[in-house]
Short mmCIF file of C-alpha atoms in Angstrom, two decimals:
data_model
loop_
_atom_site.label_atom_id
_atom_site.label_comp_id
_atom_site.label_asym_id
_atom_site.label_seq_id
_atom_site.Cartn_x
_atom_site.Cartn_y
_atom_site.Cartn_z
CA MET A 1 0.00 0.00 0.00
CA THR A 2 1.23 3.49 -0.86
CA LYS A 3 1.24 5.84 2.12
CA LEU A 4 0.17 9.49 1.98
CA SER A 5 2.47 11.94 3.72
CA VAL A 6 0.97 15.43 3.86
CA ASN A 7 3.43 18.27 3.39
CA ILE A 8 2.27 21.13 5.62
CA ASN A 9 4.62 23.83 4.28
CA LYS A 10 1.71 25.81 2.84
CA ILE A 11 0.00 25.90 6.21
CA ALA A 12 3.11 27.64 7.54
CA THR A 13 3.21 29.97 4.52
CA LEU A 14 -0.29 31.18 5.34
CA ARG A 15 0.60 31.66 8.99
CA ASN A 16 3.74 33.61 8.19
CA ALA A 17 1.93 35.91 5.77
CA ARG A 18 0.02 37.49 8.64
CA GLY A 19 2.23 36.80 11.64
CA GLY A 20 0.96 35.29 14.84
CA ASP A 21 -0.03 31.64 14.99
CA ARG A 22 -3.04 31.24 12.71
CA PRO A 23 -3.31 28.69 11.28
CA ASN A 24 -1.44 26.74 13.91
CA VAL A 25 1.05 24.40 12.23
CA VAL A 26 1.18 21.89 15.07
CA GLN A 27 -2.60 21.63 15.25
CA ALA A 28 -2.78 21.28 11.47
CA ALA A 29 -0.39 18.33 11.61
CA LYS A 30 -2.44 16.67 14.35
CA ASP A 31 -5.61 17.21 12.35
CA CYS A 32 -4.07 15.80 9.17
CA GLU A 33 -3.22 12.63 11.08
CA ARG A 34 -6.68 12.52 12.63
CA PHE A 35 -8.19 12.80 9.15
CA GLY A 36 -6.16 9.84 7.90
CA ALA A 37 -2.73 11.10 6.79
CA GLU A 38 -0.11 8.41 7.24
CA GLY A 39 2.79 10.82 7.55
CA ILE A 40 3.70 14.48 7.94
CA THR A 41 6.35 16.13 5.76
CA VAL A 42 8.10 19.46 6.34
CA HIS A 43 10.82 21.23 4.39
CA PRO A 44 12.59 23.81 6.58
CA ARG A 45 14.51 26.20 4.33
CA PRO A 46 17.29 28.52 5.53
CA ASP A 47 15.11 31.64 5.18
CA GLU A 48 12.28 29.94 7.13
CA ARG A 49 9.78 31.35 4.67
CA HIS A 50 7.29 28.65 5.57
CA ILE A 51 8.30 25.96 8.08
CA ARG A 52 10.49 27.44 10.79
CA TYR A 53 13.21 25.51 12.56
CA ARG A 54 11.23 25.83 15.79
CA ASP A 55 8.24 24.20 14.09
CA VAL A 56 10.24 21.07 13.42
CA TYR A 57 11.05 20.62 17.10
CA ASP A 58 7.44 21.33 18.10
CA LEU A 59 6.10 18.86 15.55
CA LYS A 60 8.38 16.12 16.81
CA GLU A 61 6.43 16.19 20.08
CA VAL A 62 3.06 15.54 18.46
CA VAL A 63 3.48 13.61 15.19
CA THR A 64 2.45 10.00 15.79
CA THR A 65 2.69 8.74 12.20
CA GLU A 66 5.83 8.94 10.06
CA PHE A 67 7.69 12.24 10.33
CA ASN A 68 9.61 13.15 7.17
CA ILE A 69 12.01 16.11 7.16
CA GLU A 70 13.25 17.08 3.72
CA GLY A 71 15.80 19.63 2.65
CA ASN A 72 19.29 20.43 1.50
CA PRO A 73 21.78 18.77 3.90
CA THR A 74 23.46 21.95 5.08
CA PRO A 75 24.99 22.05 8.58
CA ASP A 76 21.86 23.73 9.99
CA PHE A 77 19.56 21.18 8.37
CA LEU A 78 21.64 18.26 9.59
CA LYS A 79 21.65 19.63 13.14
CA ILE A 80 17.86 19.65 13.16
CA VAL A 81 17.73 16.11 11.82
CA ARG A 82 20.22 14.90 14.42
CA ASP A 83 18.24 16.57 17.20
CA VAL A 84 14.78 15.49 16.07
CA ARG A 85 15.60 12.08 14.57
CA PRO A 86 12.56 11.82 12.30
CA THR A 87 11.33 8.60 10.75
CA GLN A 88 12.80 9.70 7.43
CA ALA A 89 15.17 12.36 6.14
CA THR A 90 14.80 13.20 2.45
CA LEU A 91 17.83 14.95 0.99
CA VAL A 92 16.98 17.55 -1.64
CA PRO A 93 19.57 19.65 -3.54
CA ASP A 94 17.57 22.88 -3.60
CA ALA A 95 19.32 26.24 -3.72
CA PRO A 96 18.55 28.74 -0.92
CA ASP A 97 16.66 31.01 -3.33
CA ALA A 98 14.64 28.24 -5.01
CA ILE A 99 10.89 28.84 -4.93
CA THR A 100 10.42 25.09 -4.72
CA SER A 101 12.52 22.01 -5.36
CA ASN A 102 13.32 21.89 -9.07
CA ALA A 103 15.88 19.13 -9.66
CA GLY A 104 17.12 15.87 -8.26
CA TRP A 105 20.61 14.94 -7.10
CA ASP A 106 23.37 13.95 -9.44
CA THR A 107 24.17 10.86 -7.42
CA LEU A 108 27.34 10.22 -9.41
CA GLN A 109 28.88 13.66 -9.02
CA HIS A 110 27.94 13.93 -5.33
CA LYS A 111 28.56 10.30 -4.42
CA ASP A 112 31.15 10.89 -1.69
CA PHE A 113 29.22 13.69 0.02
CA LEU A 114 25.92 11.81 -0.03
CA THR A 115 27.54 8.59 1.13
CA ASP A 116 28.92 10.35 4.19
CA VAL A 117 25.62 12.03 5.05
CA ILE A 118 23.54 8.91 4.46
CA GLY A 119 25.92 6.85 6.56
CA GLU A 120 25.65 9.23 9.51
CA LEU A 121 21.85 9.40 9.36
CA LYS A 122 21.49 5.64 9.16
CA GLU A 123 23.70 5.25 12.23
CA LEU A 124 21.16 7.44 14.04
CA GLY A 125 18.38 5.09 13.02
CA ILE A 126 16.86 7.49 10.49
CA ARG A 127 15.48 6.11 7.23
CA THR A 128 17.08 7.92 4.31
CA SER A 129 15.76 9.02 0.93
CA ILE A 130 17.39 10.93 -1.93
CA PHE A 131 15.40 13.19 -4.28
CA VAL A 132 16.23 12.17 -7.86
CA ASP A 133 15.08 12.70 -11.42
CA PRO A 134 13.65 9.65 -13.25
CA ASP A 135 17.05 8.71 -14.65
CA VAL A 136 18.30 5.14 -14.40
CA ARG A 137 21.88 6.37 -13.97
CA MET A 138 20.86 8.35 -10.90
CA ILE A 139 19.07 5.33 -9.46
CA GLU A 140 22.16 3.22 -10.01
CA GLY A 141 24.28 5.92 -8.39
CA ALA A 142 21.93 5.96 -5.40
CA SER A 143 22.49 2.24 -4.91
CA PHE A 144 26.21 2.83 -4.30
CA ILE A 145 25.48 5.59 -1.78
CA GLY A 146 23.53 3.27 0.50
CA THR A 147 20.26 5.18 0.72
CA ASP A 148 17.18 3.29 1.84
CA ARG A 149 14.93 4.98 -0.69
CA VAL A 150 14.79 7.42 -3.56
CA GLU A 151 12.04 9.95 -4.12
CA LEU A 152 11.24 10.47 -7.79
CA TYR A 153 10.80 14.14 -8.71
CA THR A 154 7.42 14.07 -10.46
CA GLU A 155 7.13 17.60 -11.86
CA ALA A 156 7.74 16.42 -15.43
CA TYR A 157 5.19 13.63 -15.03
CA ALA A 158 2.55 16.05 -13.80
CA LYS A 159 3.30 18.53 -16.60
CA HIS A 160 2.89 15.99 -19.40
CA TYR A 161 0.17 13.83 -17.86
CA PRO A 162 -2.80 15.80 -19.34
CA THR A 163 -1.47 15.30 -22.87
CA SER A 164 -0.34 11.68 -22.66
CA PRO A 165 -0.25 9.71 -19.42
CA GLU A 166 1.64 6.89 -21.14
CA ASP A 167 4.42 9.19 -22.34
CA ALA A 168 4.49 11.07 -19.04
CA ILE A 169 5.05 7.94 -16.99
CA ARG A 170 7.53 6.15 -19.26
CA SER A 171 10.83 7.29 -17.73
CA TYR A 172 9.37 6.97 -14.22
CA LEU A 173 8.38 3.37 -14.86
CA VAL A 174 11.88 2.48 -16.03
CA ALA A 175 13.38 4.24 -13.00
CA ALA A 176 10.97 2.49 -10.62
CA GLN A 177 11.79 -0.90 -12.13
CA LYS A 178 15.51 -0.21 -11.69
CA ALA A 179 14.99 0.82 -8.06
CA GLN A 180 13.05 -2.37 -7.44
CA GLU A 181 15.78 -4.42 -9.13
CA LEU A 182 18.43 -2.81 -6.91
CA GLY A 183 16.42 -3.19 -3.70
CA ILE A 184 15.87 0.54 -3.19
CA GLY A 185 12.54 1.72 -1.75
CA LEU A 186 10.51 4.12 -3.88
CA ASN A 187 8.83 7.40 -2.92
CA ALA A 188 7.47 10.14 -5.18
CA GLY A 189 6.51 13.77 -4.90
CA HIS A 190 5.99 17.15 -6.55
CA ASP A 191 2.91 18.43 -8.37
CA LEU A 192 0.91 15.27 -7.68
CA ASP A 193 -2.83 15.89 -7.41
CA LEU A 194 -6.25 14.26 -7.59
CA ASP A 195 -6.06 14.05 -11.38
CA ASN A 196 -2.69 12.36 -11.85
CA LEU A 197 -2.07 10.48 -8.58
CA LYS A 198 -4.01 7.26 -9.19
CA TYR A 199 -2.36 6.57 -12.54
CA LEU A 200 1.08 7.03 -11.01
CA LYS A 201 0.24 4.74 -8.10
CA ASP A 202 -1.27 2.06 -10.34
CA THR A 203 1.62 2.11 -12.81
CA LEU A 204 4.79 2.34 -10.72
CA PRO A 205 5.82 -0.92 -9.03
CA GLY A 206 6.76 -0.76 -5.39
CA LEU A 207 5.64 2.82 -4.70
CA LEU A 208 5.83 3.12 -0.92
CA GLU A 209 4.98 6.75 -0.23
CA VAL A 210 3.92 9.99 -1.85
CA SER A 211 4.49 13.39 -0.30
CA ILE A 212 1.88 15.95 -1.32
CA GLY A 213 1.43 19.51 -0.11
CA HIS A 214 0.63 22.33 -2.50
CA ALA A 215 -2.17 20.68 -4.49
CA LEU A 216 -3.69 19.08 -1.40
CA ILE A 217 -3.87 22.37 0.49
CA CYS A 218 -5.27 24.13 -2.58
CA ASP A 219 -8.00 21.48 -2.82
CA ALA A 220 -8.71 21.82 0.89
CA LEU A 221 -9.65 25.49 0.42
CA TYR A 222 -12.69 24.32 -1.54
CA LEU A 223 -13.29 20.80 -0.26
CA GLY A 224 -12.20 20.99 3.37
CA LEU A 225 -9.08 19.42 4.81
CA GLU A 226 -10.65 16.22 6.13
CA ASN A 227 -12.55 15.50 2.92
CA THR A 228 -9.50 16.31 0.78
CA ILE A 229 -7.23 13.93 2.67
CA GLN A 230 -9.82 11.18 2.30
CA LEU A 231 -10.05 11.85 -1.44
CA TYR A 232 -6.28 11.54 -1.81
CA LEU A 233 -6.24 8.34 0.22
CA ARG A 234 -8.85 6.85 -2.12
CA GLN A 235 -6.55 7.49 -5.07
CA LEU A 236 -3.91 5.36 -3.35
CA LYS A 237 -6.07 2.34 -2.65
#
């Protein structure tokens, strides 16, 4: 079964736009779990433009499902991960000024760095995942690094899905098959929504988890958070 991890960054974005503590990020995470979410994802960036470092520590005290912290493994990010020890750390090579994650790791070029980071996190008992493009070479590179999982960057899939689902999924299917062959767990995330999620889930072998934030929160504005989470869970059955 593919698990749904709800990324609550956009909840924090709304809070930060006005100041104060509305909506409350911790309460939102608790409610997402109560409504059926099987994990909570946050992406603390250096400028804290949505999730703040303090939020991560506060969330650790209340999240009862899987807690996934994603981000660029800078010294500040790694300190948080060491302190909090989430279920999973997802390493993403995003630049400090990136609006959102826009590329996966080159697991060949950054092999030594990623091997060191992954090794340390695994010693702490943290499941590891590396954000990658749907490129077989990057999956093969990930296998040498020792990561538990890879997360396929699905922006290209989502972009091309309305025109041709079969073409949109092709490179992802090959990448997923390679990950399965190499014994690497498979996650996916970015621009997944109620239109394209079921096809992805039904087509990719071994898909363990999807992390969804922006589209889910947008849908919740019209459909309500509880109903929206249930709709996404139905797509994953």
